Amino acid sequence: MAFTDLREFIVALEKAGELKRIPFEVNPHLEITEFADRSVKTGGPAFLFEKPKGSRIPVLINAFASMRRMEIALGVQSVDEVARRISEYLEMRMPQGLINKLKMLPKLAEVGAFFPRIVSSGACKEVIQRDRFSLFDYPILHCWPADGGRFITLPLVFSKNPDTGKRNCGMYRMQVYDERTTGMHWQTHKQGAEHHRRMIKEGRKRMDVAVAIGSDPATMYSAILPLPPDLDEMMIAGFLRGKPVEMIQCETSDIHVPANAEIVLEGYIELGEQRTEGPFGDHTGFYSLEDEYPVFHVTCVTRRKRPIYATTIVGPPPMEDFYMGKSIERIFLPLMRLQLPEVRDICMPAEGIFHNLILVSLRKSYPGHARKVMHAIWGLGQAMFSKCIVVVDEDVDVQNVREVAWKALNNIDPERDIQFVMGPVDSLDHASRLPNFGSKMGVDATRKWPGEGFTRPWPAVIRMSREVQERVDRLWKMAGLKP
Ligand SMILES: Cc1cc2nc3c(=O)[nH]c(=O)nc-3n(C[C@H](O)[C@H](O)[C@H](O)COP(=O)(O)O)c2cc1C
Ligand SMILES: [Mn+2]
C-alpha cells in the first residue's frame, strides 16, 4: 500500500512504535543532532520535534534510520521483497544478450502503471509565496559544531537534462547562505552536475531547479538511488510504491515536483556563479572541507499550510543513511547480477561508508575471475567509487564481516593478490592525491588455482565431525552446562 504523503508515513511509524514526539523546545542548532545520533546508535526511535527552537514548523528526523523503518517506508516485510519483485520482473521478460539486458534497465522503470502522472492541484500549493518568504523561517539544522552553517540535508533536487529534456531527481545537501540563497552540493559525478555542465556549455545564463522537501517515503528514497542517467527517479518511485507519483508544475518554471511535498523551493542557478560551500560534518565521519559549488537562488516557496520539515544528519557511522544505503545494496543486487551473475552477494559494511569498502562473494569459474569482477564493479555506475573491493569465494558469508576478515586475510599473498588501479574517486575522499581522482584497491581473496600459478596444496577449514558434536551434545547436557 502506497503512502499518500509524509504524514501518513509518520502515522505508520508512530503506530509501529518507531517514532517519538518531542513536545518541548529543542534547538536545531546542534541539539537535534545529538538526539538523532544517540537514537540511531542505540536502536532508538525516529523523532518528531514539535517545538524546534526558533520556528513553528516541526522537524522529522531518523524516519529511515533502521531496517524496520525502511520496510515500513517501502511497504514490505523485508527489503528483499523489493529485490524479489525486481528479479521476477527481470526473469519474466529477460531478453537474450548483454546489450539487450542492459537496455532492459530503463524498461524496468517503464512498468506502464508506474509512470508519474501530472496533476493540476496538490497539497504543496496550499500556500504560494512569491515574495515575503525566508529560509530562516524553517528549522534547518546546524548539524555539527564546525559546520559552515545550516544545511538542508534531505532535499529532492529536480533539474532537466537540456539535451534530452529528461528529468533528474537527486539528493544534494544545500547550505543556507541567507534568506533566499543556498549552496547546491551536487558532486561532479552526479546528474545535477552533469545537467549544469551541459547548460554552461550551451551558453545558457540560468538553470531552473526546484527542490521538494518531505514527500511520501518511496519518493524521498528514490532521490538517492544510483540510477543510470535519464532514468526518471519518479518512475522508480512509482514502481516502489506501486502507484504513480503525482507531479505538479512549479509556479515559476516548467520543472515538476511531487504534488504531495511539504515544502517546495523554486529557483534557479546563475550559470558560472560559485560560492564556498562547507565545511560540513559528513557521512565519512569527518568534516568535508570547504569547496566551490553553484549557488541556488530561491524565487518562490510553495508549501502546505502547516508543513513538516524532514531532515537527517550524517556523521560517524552508522547513521540514518547507512540504513538507506543498506536497502540500496539489497535492492540493487539483482540488477548487478544481471551483468555479473557470478556475484553471489555483496556487502557494504557501515564503517566503509559505501564507497570505501565492498565485500563480494563470487562463484569462481576461471583464472583471474575475481579481478574481472573488480573491474566490472569499477565500471558500474556509482560503484565506480569503491576504494577497496574484497572478493571472496562463494562459501564465505559476506554479511559476516568477521568471517570475511578471517578468511580473506588468511587467503592472500598481498603482493600477488592486491590490484591497484587509478580512476575517479568519491568527492568526499579526503585522502586521494587530487579531488575526485585517485587510486583504488582490489583484493583477490579467493582460493588460488593452479591456473593462476598456485601449485601448493590448499588447506581445508577446520571443522569438528558431526558424530563427535552429537556425542558431546549429550555429554554437555549431562554435565549441566548451558546449551
Ligand atoms: C542524506 C544524503 C545526503 C546526500 N548528500 C549528497 C550531496 O550533498 N551531494 C551529492 O552529490 N550526493 C549526495 N548524496 C548522494 C546522492 O543522493 C546519490 O549519489 C544519488 O544517487 C545521486 O543521484 P543522481 O545520480 O541522480 O545524481 C546524499 C545521499 C544521502 C542519503
Ligand atoms: Mn538520477
Coordinates of C-alpha atoms and ligand atoms in Angstrom, one line a residue:
M1 CA 0.0 0.0 0.0
A2 CA 1.4 3.4 -1.0
F3 CA 1.6 6.2 1.4
T4 CA -0.2 9.3 0.2
D5 CA 2.4 11.7 1.8
L6 CA 4.8 12.2 4.6
R7 CA 2.1 12.5 7.2
E8 CA 0.7 9.0 6.5
F9 CA 4.2 7.7 6.9
I10 CA 4.6 9.4 10.2
V11 CA 1.3 7.9 11.4
A12 CA 2.5 4.4 10.4
L13 CA 5.8 4.9 12.2
E14 CA 4.0 6.0 15.3
K15 CA 1.7 3.1 15.2
A16 CA 4.6 0.7 14.9
G17 CA 6.3 2.3 17.9
E18 CA 9.1 3.6 15.7
L19 CA 8.5 7.3 16.3
K20 CA 8.6 9.5 19.3
R21 CA 7.2 13.0 19.5
I22 CA 9.2 15.5 21.5
P23 CA 6.7 18.1 22.8
F24 CA 9.2 20.6 24.3
E25 CA 11.7 23.0 22.8
V26 CA 14.9 21.6 21.3
N27 CA 17.4 23.6 19.4
P28 CA 18.0 22.8 15.7
H29 CA 21.5 24.2 16.4
L30 CA 23.4 21.0 17.4
E31 CA 20.8 19.7 19.9
I32 CA 18.7 17.8 17.4
T33 CA 21.8 16.2 16.0
E34 CA 22.7 14.9 19.5
F35 CA 19.2 13.4 19.9
A36 CA 19.3 11.8 16.4
D37 CA 22.9 10.5 16.8
R38 CA 22.2 8.9 20.2
S39 CA 19.0 7.3 19.0
V40 CA 20.4 5.8 15.9
K41 CA 23.4 4.4 17.8
T42 CA 21.2 2.7 20.4
G43 CA 18.4 1.4 18.2
G44 CA 16.1 4.2 19.3
P45 CA 13.1 5.8 17.5
A46 CA 12.6 8.4 14.9
F47 CA 11.7 11.8 16.3
L48 CA 9.2 14.5 15.5
F49 CA 10.3 17.6 17.3
E50 CA 7.1 19.6 17.7
K51 CA 8.8 22.8 19.0
P52 CA 12.1 23.3 17.4
K53 CA 13.6 26.5 18.8
G54 CA 13.1 29.5 16.6
S55 CA 10.5 28.0 14.2
R56 CA 6.8 26.9 14.2
I57 CA 7.5 24.1 11.8
P58 CA 8.0 20.6 13.3
V59 CA 11.2 18.6 12.4
L60 CA 11.1 14.9 11.4
I61 CA 14.4 13.1 11.7
N62 CA 15.6 9.4 11.6
A63 CA 12.4 8.3 9.7
F64 CA 14.5 5.8 7.7
A65 CA 17.0 5.0 10.4
S66 CA 16.5 1.3 10.9
M67 CA 15.8 -1.7 8.7
R68 CA 12.3 -1.9 10.2
R69 CA 11.6 1.8 9.3
M70 CA 12.9 1.1 5.7
E71 CA 10.5 -1.8 5.5
I72 CA 7.6 0.5 6.6
A73 CA 8.8 3.1 4.2
L74 CA 8.7 0.7 1.3
G75 CA 5.6 -1.2 2.5
V76 CA 7.3 -4.6 2.7
Q77 CA 8.1 -7.2 5.4
S78 CA 11.7 -7.3 4.2
V79 CA 13.5 -5.2 1.6
D80 CA 14.4 -8.5 -0.1
E81 CA 10.8 -8.4 -1.2
V82 CA 11.6 -5.4 -3.4
A83 CA 14.7 -7.3 -4.8
R84 CA 12.4 -10.3 -5.5
R85 CA 9.9 -8.1 -7.3
I86 CA 12.7 -6.8 -9.5
S87 CA 14.1 -10.3 -10.1
E88 CA 10.7 -11.7 -11.1
Y89 CA 10.2 -8.9 -13.5
L90 CA 13.6 -9.4 -15.0
E91 CA 13.1 -13.1 -15.3
M92 CA 9.7 -12.7 -16.9
R93 CA 10.9 -10.7 -19.8
M94 CA 14.6 -11.4 -19.9
P95 CA 15.9 -10.8 -23.4
Q96 CA 19.0 -12.5 -24.8
G97 CA 22.4 -10.9 -25.0
L98 CA 24.2 -8.5 -22.8
I99 CA 23.3 -5.4 -24.8
N100 CA 19.6 -6.3 -24.7
K101 CA 19.8 -6.9 -21.0
L102 CA 21.4 -3.5 -20.5
K103 CA 18.6 -2.0 -22.5
M104 CA 16.2 -3.7 -20.0
L105 CA 17.3 -1.4 -17.2
P106 CA 15.2 1.6 -18.3
K107 CA 12.4 -0.8 -19.2
L108 CA 12.3 -1.9 -15.6
A109 CA 11.0 1.5 -14.8
E110 CA 8.5 1.6 -17.5
V111 CA 6.1 -0.8 -16.0
G112 CA 3.3 1.2 -17.5
A113 CA 1.2 1.8 -14.5
F114 CA 4.1 3.3 -12.6
F115 CA 4.6 6.3 -14.8
P116 CA 4.3 9.6 -13.0
R117 CA 1.1 11.5 -13.5
I118 CA 0.7 15.2 -14.0
V119 CA -1.9 16.8 -11.8
S120 CA -3.1 20.4 -11.6
S121 CA -3.6 20.8 -7.9
G122 CA -1.9 19.4 -4.8
A123 CA -1.1 20.0 -1.2
C124 CA 2.2 21.6 -1.9
K125 CA 0.3 24.6 -3.3
E126 CA -1.8 25.4 -0.2
V127 CA 0.4 28.4 0.3
I128 CA 2.2 30.2 -2.5
Q129 CA 4.8 32.8 -1.6
R130 CA 6.4 34.6 -4.4
D131 CA 7.5 37.2 -2.0
R132 CA 7.9 37.6 1.8
F133 CA 9.4 34.3 2.3
S134 CA 12.6 33.4 4.2
L135 CA 14.6 30.2 4.7
F136 CA 15.2 31.4 8.2
D137 CA 11.5 30.6 9.0
Y138 CA 12.4 26.9 8.7
P139 CA 14.1 24.8 11.4
I140 CA 17.1 24.0 9.3
L141 CA 19.7 22.2 11.3
H142 CA 23.2 23.4 12.1
C143 CA 24.4 19.8 12.4
W144 CA 27.9 19.7 13.8
P145 CA 30.0 22.3 15.8
A146 CA 32.4 23.2 13.0
D147 CA 29.9 23.2 10.1
G148 CA 29.9 26.3 7.9
G149 CA 26.3 27.0 8.6
R150 CA 22.9 25.5 8.4
F151 CA 22.2 22.7 5.8
I152 CA 19.1 21.3 4.2
T153 CA 20.0 17.7 4.3
L154 CA 17.1 15.7 2.8
P155 CA 16.1 17.7 -0.3
L156 CA 14.8 16.3 -3.6
V157 CA 16.6 18.4 -6.2
F158 CA 14.9 18.4 -9.6
S159 CA 16.5 19.5 -12.8
K160 CA 16.3 18.8 -16.5
N161 CA 18.8 17.4 -19.0
P162 CA 19.0 20.2 -21.6
D163 CA 19.8 17.7 -24.4
T164 CA 17.1 15.1 -23.7
G165 CA 14.6 17.0 -21.7
K166 CA 14.6 14.2 -19.1
R167 CA 14.1 14.9 -15.5
N168 CA 16.5 14.1 -12.7
C169 CA 16.0 14.0 -9.0
G170 CA 18.9 13.7 -6.7
M171 CA 19.5 14.3 -3.0
Y172 CA 22.2 17.0 -2.7
R173 CA 22.6 19.0 0.5
M174 CA 22.1 22.7 0.5
Q175 CA 23.9 25.2 2.7
V176 CA 21.8 28.1 3.7
Y177 CA 23.7 31.4 2.9
D178 CA 20.9 33.8 3.6
E179 CA 17.1 34.1 3.5
R180 CA 16.9 33.3 -0.2
T181 CA 20.1 31.6 -1.3
T182 CA 21.8 28.3 -0.7
G183 CA 24.6 26.2 -1.9
M184 CA 24.0 23.3 -4.3
H185 CA 26.3 20.5 -3.4
W186 CA 25.9 18.2 -6.4
Q187 CA 29.2 16.4 -6.7
T188 CA 30.8 16.3 -10.1
H189 CA 29.8 12.7 -11.0
K190 CA 26.1 13.3 -10.2
Q191 CA 23.3 14.0 -12.7
G192 CA 22.5 17.5 -11.4
A193 CA 26.2 18.5 -12.0
E194 CA 26.0 16.9 -15.5
H195 CA 22.9 19.0 -16.4
H196 CA 24.7 22.1 -15.0
R197 CA 27.8 21.4 -17.1
R198 CA 25.8 20.9 -20.3
M199 CA 23.9 24.2 -19.8
I200 CA 27.1 26.1 -19.3
K201 CA 28.5 24.6 -22.5
E202 CA 25.3 25.7 -24.3
G203 CA 26.0 29.2 -23.2
R204 CA 22.8 29.5 -21.2
K205 CA 22.6 32.1 -18.4
R206 CA 20.3 30.3 -15.9
M207 CA 19.4 26.8 -14.9
D208 CA 15.9 26.2 -13.4
V209 CA 16.0 24.0 -10.3
A210 CA 13.2 23.0 -7.9
V211 CA 13.6 21.4 -4.5
A212 CA 11.0 19.3 -2.7
I213 CA 11.4 18.7 1.0
G214 CA 9.2 16.0 2.6
S215 CA 7.1 13.7 0.4
D216 CA 5.9 10.1 0.7
P217 CA 8.8 7.9 1.7
A218 CA 9.2 5.9 -1.5
T219 CA 9.5 9.1 -3.5
M220 CA 12.0 10.6 -1.0
Y221 CA 14.0 7.4 -1.1
S222 CA 14.1 7.3 -4.9
A223 CA 16.2 10.5 -4.8
I224 CA 19.3 8.6 -3.5
L225 CA 19.1 5.6 -5.9
P226 CA 22.2 5.2 -8.1
L227 CA 20.2 5.1 -11.3
P228 CA 21.6 5.4 -14.8
P229 CA 21.4 8.9 -16.4
D230 CA 18.0 9.9 -17.8
L231 CA 16.2 7.1 -15.9
D232 CA 13.5 9.0 -14.1
E233 CA 13.6 8.6 -10.3
M234 CA 9.9 9.3 -10.2
M235 CA 9.2 6.3 -12.3
I236 CA 11.2 4.1 -9.9
A237 CA 9.3 5.7 -7.0
G238 CA 6.1 4.7 -8.7
F239 CA 7.4 1.2 -9.1
L240 CA 8.4 1.1 -5.4
R241 CA 5.1 2.4 -4.1
G242 CA 3.1 0.5 -6.6
K243 CA 1.3 3.7 -7.6
P244 CA 2.2 6.6 -9.9
V245 CA 3.8 9.7 -8.3
E246 CA 1.6 12.7 -8.9
M247 CA 3.7 15.6 -10.2
I248 CA 2.8 19.2 -10.4
Q249 CA 4.3 22.1 -12.3
C250 CA 6.2 24.8 -10.5
E251 CA 4.8 28.4 -10.4
T252 CA 7.9 30.0 -11.9
S253 CA 9.5 27.3 -14.1
D254 CA 8.5 24.2 -16.1
I255 CA 10.1 21.8 -13.6
H256 CA 7.6 19.4 -12.0
V257 CA 7.7 18.3 -8.3
P258 CA 5.7 15.8 -6.3
A259 CA 2.3 17.4 -5.5
N260 CA 2.3 15.8 -2.1
A261 CA 5.5 17.7 -1.0
E262 CA 5.5 19.5 2.3
I263 CA 7.7 22.4 1.1
V264 CA 8.9 23.3 -2.4
L265 CA 11.7 25.8 -3.1
E266 CA 11.6 27.1 -6.7
G267 CA 14.5 28.9 -8.1
Y268 CA 17.5 29.0 -10.4
I269 CA 21.2 28.7 -10.6
E270 CA 23.1 31.5 -12.2
L271 CA 25.5 29.6 -14.5
G272 CA 29.1 30.4 -13.7
E273 CA 28.3 31.6 -10.2
Q274 CA 30.1 29.7 -7.4
R275 CA 30.5 30.1 -3.7
T276 CA 32.4 28.5 -0.9
E277 CA 30.4 25.5 0.5
G278 CA 31.2 23.7 3.8
P279 CA 32.8 22.6 5.9
F280 CA 30.1 20.0 6.7
G281 CA 30.2 17.1 9.2
D282 CA 29.8 14.4 6.6
H283 CA 28.9 10.8 6.4
T284 CA 32.6 9.8 6.3
G285 CA 32.6 10.8 10.0
F286 CA 34.9 13.6 9.1
Y287 CA 34.2 17.2 8.1
S288 CA 34.3 17.6 4.4
L289 CA 36.4 20.6 3.6
E290 CA 35.3 23.9 2.0
D291 CA 34.9 23.8 -1.7
E292 CA 33.4 25.8 -4.5
Y293 CA 29.8 24.9 -5.6
P294 CA 27.0 26.5 -7.5
V295 CA 24.5 28.9 -5.8
F296 CA 20.8 28.3 -5.7
H297 CA 18.5 31.4 -5.7
V298 CA 15.1 30.8 -4.3
T299 CA 12.4 32.8 -6.2
C300 CA 9.2 31.2 -4.8
V301 CA 8.2 29.0 -2.0
T302 CA 5.1 26.8 -2.2
R303 CA 4.1 24.7 0.7
R304 CA 1.4 23.2 2.9
K305 CA -0.4 25.4 5.4
R306 CA 1.4 23.6 8.3
P307 CA 4.4 21.9 6.8
I308 CA 6.6 19.4 8.4
Y309 CA 10.3 19.8 7.8
A310 CA 12.1 16.4 7.0
T311 CA 15.8 16.2 7.6
T312 CA 18.6 13.9 8.6
I313 CA 22.1 14.1 9.9
V314 CA 25.2 12.3 8.7
G315 CA 28.4 11.7 10.8
P316 CA 30.4 8.9 12.3
P317 CA 28.7 5.7 11.2
P318 CA 26.2 4.1 11.5
M319 CA 23.8 6.9 10.8
E320 CA 20.4 7.1 9.1
D321 CA 22.0 7.0 5.7
F322 CA 23.5 3.6 6.5
Y323 CA 20.0 2.0 6.5
M324 CA 19.1 3.8 3.3
G325 CA 22.3 2.5 1.7
K326 CA 21.9 -1.0 3.1
S327 CA 18.5 -1.1 1.4
I328 CA 20.0 0.0 -1.9
E329 CA 22.6 -2.8 -1.5
R330 CA 19.8 -5.4 -1.2
I331 CA 17.5 -3.9 -3.9
F332 CA 20.3 -3.4 -6.4
L333 CA 21.9 -6.9 -6.1
P334 CA 19.5 -8.4 -8.7
L335 CA 20.4 -5.6 -11.1
M336 CA 24.1 -6.1 -10.5
R337 CA 23.7 -9.8 -11.1
L338 CA 22.1 -9.1 -14.4
Q339 CA 25.5 -8.1 -15.6
L340 CA 27.5 -10.2 -13.2
P341 CA 25.5 -13.4 -12.5
E342 CA 28.7 -14.9 -10.9
V343 CA 28.3 -12.5 -8.0
R344 CA 26.6 -14.3 -5.1
D345 CA 26.3 -11.5 -2.7
I346 CA 27.7 -8.1 -1.8
C347 CA 28.1 -6.2 1.5
M348 CA 29.0 -2.6 2.2
P349 CA 29.8 -2.5 6.0
A350 CA 28.8 0.7 7.8
E351 CA 32.4 1.6 8.6
G352 CA 33.2 1.6 4.9
I353 CA 30.7 4.5 4.2
F354 CA 29.6 2.7 1.0
H355 CA 32.4 4.0 -1.2
N356 CA 35.3 2.8 0.9
L357 CA 34.6 -0.9 1.0
I358 CA 32.6 -3.5 -0.8
L359 CA 32.8 -7.2 0.0
V360 CA 31.9 -9.5 -2.8
S361 CA 31.3 -13.3 -2.9
L362 CA 32.0 -15.0 -6.2
R363 CA 31.3 -18.3 -7.8
K364 CA 34.7 -18.5 -9.3
S365 CA 34.9 -20.2 -12.7
Y366 CA 38.1 -19.3 -14.3
P367 CA 41.6 -17.9 -13.6
G368 CA 41.6 -14.2 -12.9
H369 CA 37.8 -14.2 -12.3
A370 CA 38.0 -12.2 -9.1
R371 CA 39.9 -9.4 -11.0
K372 CA 37.3 -9.4 -13.8
V373 CA 34.6 -8.8 -11.2
M374 CA 36.6 -6.0 -9.6
H375 CA 37.0 -4.2 -12.9
A376 CA 33.3 -4.7 -13.7
I377 CA 32.3 -3.1 -10.4
W378 CA 34.7 -0.2 -11.0
G379 CA 32.8 0.3 -14.3
L380 CA 29.3 0.1 -12.8
G381 CA 27.6 3.4 -12.1
Q382 CA 28.3 4.8 -8.7
A383 CA 30.1 1.6 -7.7
M384 CA 33.0 3.2 -9.6
F385 CA 33.8 4.9 -6.3
S386 CA 34.6 1.7 -4.5
K387 CA 38.0 2.4 -2.9
C388 CA 38.5 -1.2 -1.8
I389 CA 36.9 -4.3 -3.2
V390 CA 37.5 -7.6 -1.5
V391 CA 36.5 -10.6 -3.5
V392 CA 36.0 -14.0 -1.7
D393 CA 34.8 -17.4 -2.7
E394 CA 31.1 -18.2 -2.6
D395 CA 31.3 -20.2 0.6
V396 CA 32.2 -17.0 2.6
D397 CA 29.2 -15.1 4.0
V398 CA 30.0 -11.5 3.1
Q399 CA 27.3 -10.3 5.5
N400 CA 29.6 -11.6 8.3
V401 CA 32.4 -9.1 8.3
R402 CA 34.4 -11.1 10.8
E403 CA 34.3 -14.2 8.7
V404 CA 35.5 -12.2 5.7
A405 CA 38.4 -10.7 7.6
W406 CA 39.4 -14.1 9.0
K407 CA 39.3 -15.9 5.7
A408 CA 40.4 -13.1 3.4
L409 CA 43.5 -12.3 5.4
N410 CA 44.5 -16.0 5.5
N411 CA 44.0 -16.4 1.8
I412 CA 46.0 -13.5 0.4
D413 CA 49.6 -13.2 -0.6
P414 CA 49.5 -9.4 -0.7
E415 CA 52.0 -8.7 -3.4
R416 CA 50.3 -11.2 -5.7
D417 CA 46.7 -10.6 -4.8
I418 CA 46.3 -6.9 -4.5
Q419 CA 45.5 -4.9 -7.6
F420 CA 45.8 -1.1 -7.7
V421 CA 44.0 1.0 -10.3
M422 CA 43.7 4.7 -10.9
G423 CA 40.3 6.3 -11.6
P424 CA 37.5 8.5 -10.4
V425 CA 37.0 8.5 -6.6
D426 CA 34.2 9.9 -4.4
S427 CA 34.3 13.6 -4.0
L428 CA 34.2 13.0 -0.2
D429 CA 37.5 11.1 -0.3
H430 CA 39.9 13.4 1.7
A431 CA 43.0 11.1 1.2
S432 CA 43.2 10.9 -2.6
R433 CA 46.1 12.9 -4.1
L434 CA 43.6 15.0 -6.1
P435 CA 40.0 15.8 -5.6
N436 CA 37.8 13.2 -7.5
F437 CA 40.8 11.3 -8.8
G438 CA 43.0 8.7 -7.1
S439 CA 43.7 5.1 -6.6
K440 CA 41.6 2.1 -5.7
M441 CA 42.5 -1.3 -4.5
G442 CA 41.1 -4.7 -5.3
V443 CA 41.9 -7.7 -3.1
D444 CA 41.6 -11.1 -4.6
A445 CA 41.0 -13.2 -1.5
T446 CA 39.6 -16.2 -3.4
R447 CA 41.4 -19.6 -3.2
K448 CA 44.2 -19.5 -5.8
W449 CA 44.2 -22.1 -8.6
P450 CA 47.0 -23.9 -10.4
G451 CA 45.8 -21.9 -13.5
E452 CA 46.7 -18.8 -11.6
G453 CA 50.2 -20.2 -10.9
F454 CA 49.5 -21.5 -7.5
T455 CA 50.5 -25.2 -7.2
R456 CA 50.9 -25.7 -3.5
P457 CA 48.2 -27.7 -1.7
W458 CA 45.3 -25.6 -0.2
P459 CA 44.2 -26.5 3.3
A460 CA 40.7 -27.2 4.4
V461 CA 38.9 -25.0 7.0
I462 CA 38.8 -26.8 10.4
R463 CA 35.5 -28.4 11.3
M464 CA 34.6 -30.9 14.1
S465 CA 33.0 -34.1 12.9
R466 CA 29.2 -34.3 13.2
E467 CA 29.3 -37.5 15.1
V468 CA 31.5 -36.1 17.9
Q469 CA 29.4 -33.0 18.1
E470 CA 26.3 -35.0 18.7
R471 CA 28.0 -37.2 21.3
V472 CA 29.2 -34.1 23.1
D473 CA 25.7 -32.5 22.9
R474 CA 24.6 -35.3 25.2
L475 CA 27.6 -35.2 27.5
W476 CA 27.3 -31.4 27.7
K477 CA 23.8 -31.7 29.0
M478 CA 24.9 -34.4 31.4
A479 CA 27.5 -32.0 32.8
G480 CA 24.7 -29.5 33.4
L481 CA 26.2 -26.9 31.0
K482 CA 24.0 -24.4 29.3
P483 CA 23.2 -25.2 25.7
Ligands
LIG1 C1 21.3 12.0 3.3 C2 22.0 12.0 2.0 C3 22.7 13.2 1.6 C4 23.4 13.2 0.4 N1 24.0 14.4 0.0 C5 24.7 14.4 -1.2 C6 25.3 15.6 -1.6 O1 25.3 16.6 -0.9 N2 25.9 15.6 -2.8 C7 25.9 14.6 -3.6 O2 26.4 14.7 -4.7 N3 25.3 13.4 -3.3 C8 24.7 13.3 -2.1 N4 24.0 12.2 -1.7 C9 24.1 11.0 -2.6 C10 23.2 11.2 -3.8 O3 21.9 11.5 -3.4 C11 23.2 9.9 -4.6 O4 24.5 9.7 -5.1 C12 22.2 9.9 -5.8 O5 22.2 8.6 -6.4 C13 22.5 10.9 -6.8 O6 21.5 10.9 -7.8 P1 21.9 11.2 -9.3 O7 22.6 10.0 -9.9 O8 20.5 11.4 -10.0 O9 22.7 12.4 -9.4 C14 23.4 12.1 -0.5 C15 22.7 11.0 -0.1 C16 22.0 10.9 1.1 C17 21.3 9.7 1.5
MN2 MN 19.5 10.3 -11.5

